[in-house]
mmCIF file of C-alpha atoms in Angstrom:
data_model
loop_
_atom_site.group_PDB
_atom_site.id
_atom_site.type_symbol
_atom_site.label_atom_id
_atom_site.label_comp_id
_atom_site.label_asym_id
_atom_site.label_seq_id
_atom_site.Cartn_x
_atom_site.Cartn_y
_atom_site.Cartn_z
ATOM 1 C CA MET A 7 -5.761 17.395 17.326
ATOM 2 C CA ASP A 8 -8.060 14.352 17.014
ATOM 3 C CA GLN A 9 -5.992 11.307 16.111
ATOM 4 C CA VAL A 10 -8.547 9.944 13.610
ATOM 5 C CA LEU A 11 -8.603 13.345 11.834
ATOM 6 C CA LYS A 12 -4.768 13.289 11.747
ATOM 7 C CA LEU A 13 -4.834 9.866 10.151
ATOM 8 C CA LYS A 14 -7.444 11.067 7.599
ATOM 9 C CA HIS A 15 -5.289 14.081 6.664
ATOM 10 C CA THR A 16 -2.181 11.813 6.269
ATOM 11 C CA LEU A 17 -4.133 9.442 3.978
ATOM 12 C CA ASP A 18 -5.346 12.376 1.859
ATOM 13 C CA ALA A 19 -1.856 13.891 1.635
ATOM 14 C CA LEU A 20 -0.197 10.581 0.624
ATOM 15 C CA PHE A 21 -2.763 8.980 -1.658
ATOM 16 C CA GLY A 22 -5.020 11.784 -2.971
ATOM 17 C CA ASP A 23 -7.971 13.902 -1.952
ATOM 18 C CA ASN A 24 -10.995 12.172 -0.373
ATOM 19 C CA VAL A 25 -9.258 8.789 -0.129
ATOM 20 C CA SER A 26 -9.789 8.958 3.658
ATOM 21 C CA LYS A 27 -13.620 8.677 3.286
ATOM 22 C CA TYR A 28 -13.086 4.976 2.654
ATOM 23 C CA LEU A 29 -11.404 4.527 6.125
ATOM 24 C CA PRO A 30 -13.575 2.138 8.118
ATOM 25 C CA LYS A 31 -15.565 3.760 10.966
ATOM 26 C CA ASN A 32 -14.746 1.527 13.944
ATOM 27 C CA ILE A 33 -10.932 1.525 14.029
ATOM 28 C CA GLU A 34 -8.640 0.808 16.970
ATOM 29 C CA MET A 35 -5.342 2.644 17.363
ATOM 30 C CA THR A 36 -2.255 1.720 19.526
ATOM 31 C CA PHE A 37 -0.076 4.518 20.695
ATOM 32 C CA SER A 38 3.590 4.746 21.667
ATOM 33 C CA ARG A 39 4.114 4.963 25.432
ATOM 34 C CA LYS A 40 7.165 7.277 25.046
ATOM 35 C CA THR A 41 5.986 9.721 22.378
ATOM 36 C CA GLY A 42 2.223 9.315 22.462
ATOM 37 C CA ARG A 43 2.180 8.998 18.621
ATOM 38 C CA ILE A 44 -0.002 6.508 16.758
ATOM 39 C CA LYS A 45 1.820 3.245 16.157
ATOM 40 C CA THR A 46 -0.656 0.919 14.476
ATOM 41 C CA VAL A 47 -4.238 1.141 13.146
ATOM 42 C CA THR A 48 -6.483 -1.959 13.149
ATOM 43 C CA HIS A 49 -10.020 -2.774 12.143
ATOM 44 C CA GLN A 50 -11.760 -5.893 13.535
ATOM 45 C CA GLY A 51 -8.425 -7.376 14.587
ATOM 46 C CA LYS A 52 -6.793 -6.890 11.121
ATOM 47 C CA LEU A 53 -3.900 -4.536 10.630
ATOM 48 C CA LEU A 54 -4.712 -1.539 8.396
ATOM 49 C CA CYS A 55 -1.464 0.430 8.654
ATOM 50 C CA THR A 56 1.616 1.390 10.633
ATOM 51 C CA LEU A 57 2.748 4.955 10.899
ATOM 52 C CA ARG A 58 6.433 5.539 10.091
ATOM 53 C CA ILE A 59 8.779 7.900 11.819
ATOM 54 C CA ASP A 60 9.106 10.036 8.684
ATOM 55 C CA GLY A 61 5.324 10.658 8.603
ATOM 56 C CA GLY A 62 4.526 8.016 5.936
ATOM 57 C CA LEU A 63 2.250 5.052 6.237
ATOM 58 C CA ALA A 64 3.020 1.391 5.767
ATOM 59 C CA ILE A 65 -0.346 0.025 4.579
ATOM 60 C CA SER A 66 -1.322 -3.584 4.527
ATOM 61 C CA THR A 67 -2.810 -5.544 1.642
ATOM 62 C CA TYR A 68 -6.194 -5.587 3.445
ATOM 63 C CA PHE A 69 -6.242 -1.825 3.783
ATOM 64 C CA ALA A 70 -5.101 -1.336 0.186
ATOM 65 C CA GLN A 71 -8.005 -3.471 -1.014
ATOM 66 C CA ILE A 72 -10.428 -1.231 1.035
ATOM 67 C CA LEU A 73 -8.947 1.998 -0.382
ATOM 68 C CA LEU A 74 -9.049 0.605 -3.900
ATOM 69 C CA LYS A 75 -12.691 1.721 -4.111
ATOM 70 C CA SER A 76 -11.359 5.196 -4.582
ATOM 71 C CA LYS A 77 -10.309 6.174 -8.176
ATOM 72 C CA LYS A 78 -7.669 8.592 -6.804
ATOM 73 C CA PHE A 79 -6.021 5.790 -4.835
ATOM 74 C CA LYS A 80 -5.737 3.584 -7.951
ATOM 75 C CA GLU A 81 -3.246 6.143 -9.377
ATOM 76 C CA ASN A 82 -0.848 4.983 -6.631
ATOM 77 C CA CYS A 83 -1.067 1.363 -7.738
ATOM 78 C CA LEU A 84 0.707 -0.915 -10.251
ATOM 79 C CA GLU A 85 -0.724 -3.776 -12.304
ATOM 80 C CA ILE A 86 1.376 -6.805 -13.199
ATOM 81 C CA ASN A 87 1.034 -9.597 -15.751
ATOM 82 C CA GLN A 88 0.140 -13.277 -15.239
ATOM 83 C CA ASP A 89 3.746 -14.537 -15.343
ATOM 84 C CA ALA A 90 4.826 -12.495 -12.270
ATOM 85 C CA ALA A 91 1.637 -12.827 -10.167
ATOM 86 C CA PRO A 92 2.417 -16.131 -8.362
ATOM 87 C CA PHE A 93 5.893 -15.006 -7.411
ATOM 88 C CA VAL A 94 4.794 -11.584 -6.203
ATOM 89 C CA GLU A 95 2.069 -13.276 -4.096
ATOM 90 C CA LYS A 96 4.815 -15.100 -2.274
ATOM 91 C CA GLY A 97 6.727 -11.932 -1.548
ATOM 92 C CA LYS A 98 9.104 -11.630 -4.459
ATOM 93 C CA SER A 99 9.933 -8.242 -5.989
ATOM 94 C CA VAL A 100 8.333 -6.766 -9.147
ATOM 95 C CA PHE A 101 10.459 -6.070 -12.173
ATOM 96 C CA CYS A 102 9.736 -3.463 -14.823
ATOM 97 C CA LYS A 103 9.188 -6.001 -17.636
ATOM 98 C CA HIS A 104 6.281 -7.591 -15.744
ATOM 99 C CA VAL A 105 4.365 -4.269 -15.312
ATOM 100 C CA THR A 106 1.262 -3.939 -17.536
ATOM 101 C CA TRP A 107 -0.109 -0.682 -16.155
ATOM 102 C CA CYS A 108 1.443 1.933 -13.856
ATOM 103 C CA GLY A 109 -0.345 4.718 -11.874
ATOM 104 C CA LYS A 110 0.966 8.281 -12.363
ATOM 105 C CA ASN A 111 1.402 9.012 -8.621
ATOM 106 C CA ILE A 112 4.049 6.389 -7.894
ATOM 107 C CA ARG A 113 7.200 8.141 -6.588
ATOM 108 C CA ILE A 114 10.484 6.690 -5.379
ATOM 109 C CA SER A 115 10.206 5.092 -1.924
ATOM 110 C CA SER A 116 6.327 5.532 -1.750
ATOM 111 C CA ASP A 117 4.121 2.724 -0.637
ATOM 112 C CA THR A 118 2.726 1.038 -3.710
ATOM 113 C CA PRO A 119 -0.046 -1.562 -3.907
ATOM 114 C CA ILE A 120 0.443 -4.266 -6.514
ATOM 115 C CA LEU A 121 -2.594 -5.377 -8.423
ATOM 116 C CA TYR A 122 -3.472 -8.479 -10.432
ATOM 117 C CA LYS A 123 -6.980 -8.596 -11.979
ATOM 118 C CA ASN A 124 -7.976 -5.619 -9.822
ATOM 119 C CA LYS A 125 -7.155 -7.440 -6.581
ATOM 120 C CA VAL A 126 -4.344 -6.289 -4.247
ATOM 121 C CA ILE A 127 -1.825 -9.148 -4.026
ATOM 122 C CA ALA A 128 1.039 -7.288 -2.388
ATOM 123 C CA VAL A 129 2.293 -3.953 -1.136
ATOM 124 C CA GLY A 130 5.784 -2.692 -1.576
ATOM 125 C CA LYS A 131 8.175 0.250 -1.685
ATOM 126 C CA ALA A 132 8.750 1.788 -5.073
ATOM 127 C CA VAL A 133 12.371 1.684 -6.215
ATOM 128 C CA LEU A 134 11.585 3.720 -9.386
ATOM 129 C CA SER A 135 9.080 6.424 -10.250
ATOM 130 C CA SER A 136 6.086 5.789 -12.547
ATOM 131 C CA GLU A 137 7.803 7.415 -15.546
ATOM 132 C CA MET A 138 10.893 5.283 -15.050
ATOM 133 C CA ILE A 139 8.955 2.060 -14.620
ATOM 134 C CA SER A 140 7.085 2.605 -17.886
ATOM 135 C CA ASP A 141 10.274 3.529 -19.726
ATOM 136 C CA PHE A 142 12.492 0.691 -18.565
ATOM 137 C CA ASN A 143 12.394 -2.980 -19.511
ATOM 138 C CA ARG A 144 14.935 -4.102 -16.946
ATOM 139 C CA GLY A 145 15.491 -3.776 -13.252
ATOM 140 C CA MET A 146 13.463 -3.761 -10.097
ATOM 141 C CA ALA A 147 10.377 -1.563 -9.946
ATOM 142 C CA ILE A 148 8.884 -2.464 -6.506
ATOM 143 C CA ARG A 149 10.498 -4.135 -3.489
ATOM 144 C CA VAL A 150 7.613 -6.154 -1.898
ATOM 145 C CA ARG A 151 7.148 -5.624 1.840
ATOM 146 C CA ASP A 152 3.860 -7.401 2.492
ATOM 147 C CA SER A 153 2.043 -9.952 0.277
ATOM 148 C CA LEU A 154 -0.889 -12.356 0.519
ATOM 149 C CA LYS A 155 0.994 -15.617 0.866
ATOM 150 C CA SER A 156 4.082 -14.327 2.702
ATOM 151 C CA ARG A 157 2.505 -14.321 6.069
ATOM 152 C CA ASP A 158 1.722 -17.482 8.040
ATOM 153 C CA GLY A 159 -0.763 -16.013 10.417
ATOM 154 C CA GLU A 160 1.702 -13.313 11.453
ATOM 155 C CA ILE A 161 1.371 -9.630 10.926
ATOM 156 C CA PHE A 162 4.246 -7.972 9.083
ATOM 157 C CA SER A 163 4.519 -4.185 8.760
#
């Protein structure tokens, strides 16, 4: 199977139908020497995503901003208020009381882009589902993995 087609099917399965059409055309992939699987996907030297062993994707903030053009992808996102934005940009976790809007496709341990004023400021792993996040006023909602200011020229995945 073509590796780009495999990546497109994975994107559509995880984030919604036709999200993969926003994947940039000229992408570079690195493969594992042992298994031959895709390890990372880059575009013009910037990391788009890393494929996990369990079949999931660890997307970067750059790639999440590209995919945000899709309305289906926005249902996988979370919007936070002004009080939490500076902390989340630095890599701190998101708590339920700071969430202003929550997409309906957020599931436990899914990759979740965090938005502030329709810009992706971080990407993290959901600790709670979308229903739980909107119901609760306490507790952690998203554990941030990658944010705008957390990297100092390094690529974290």
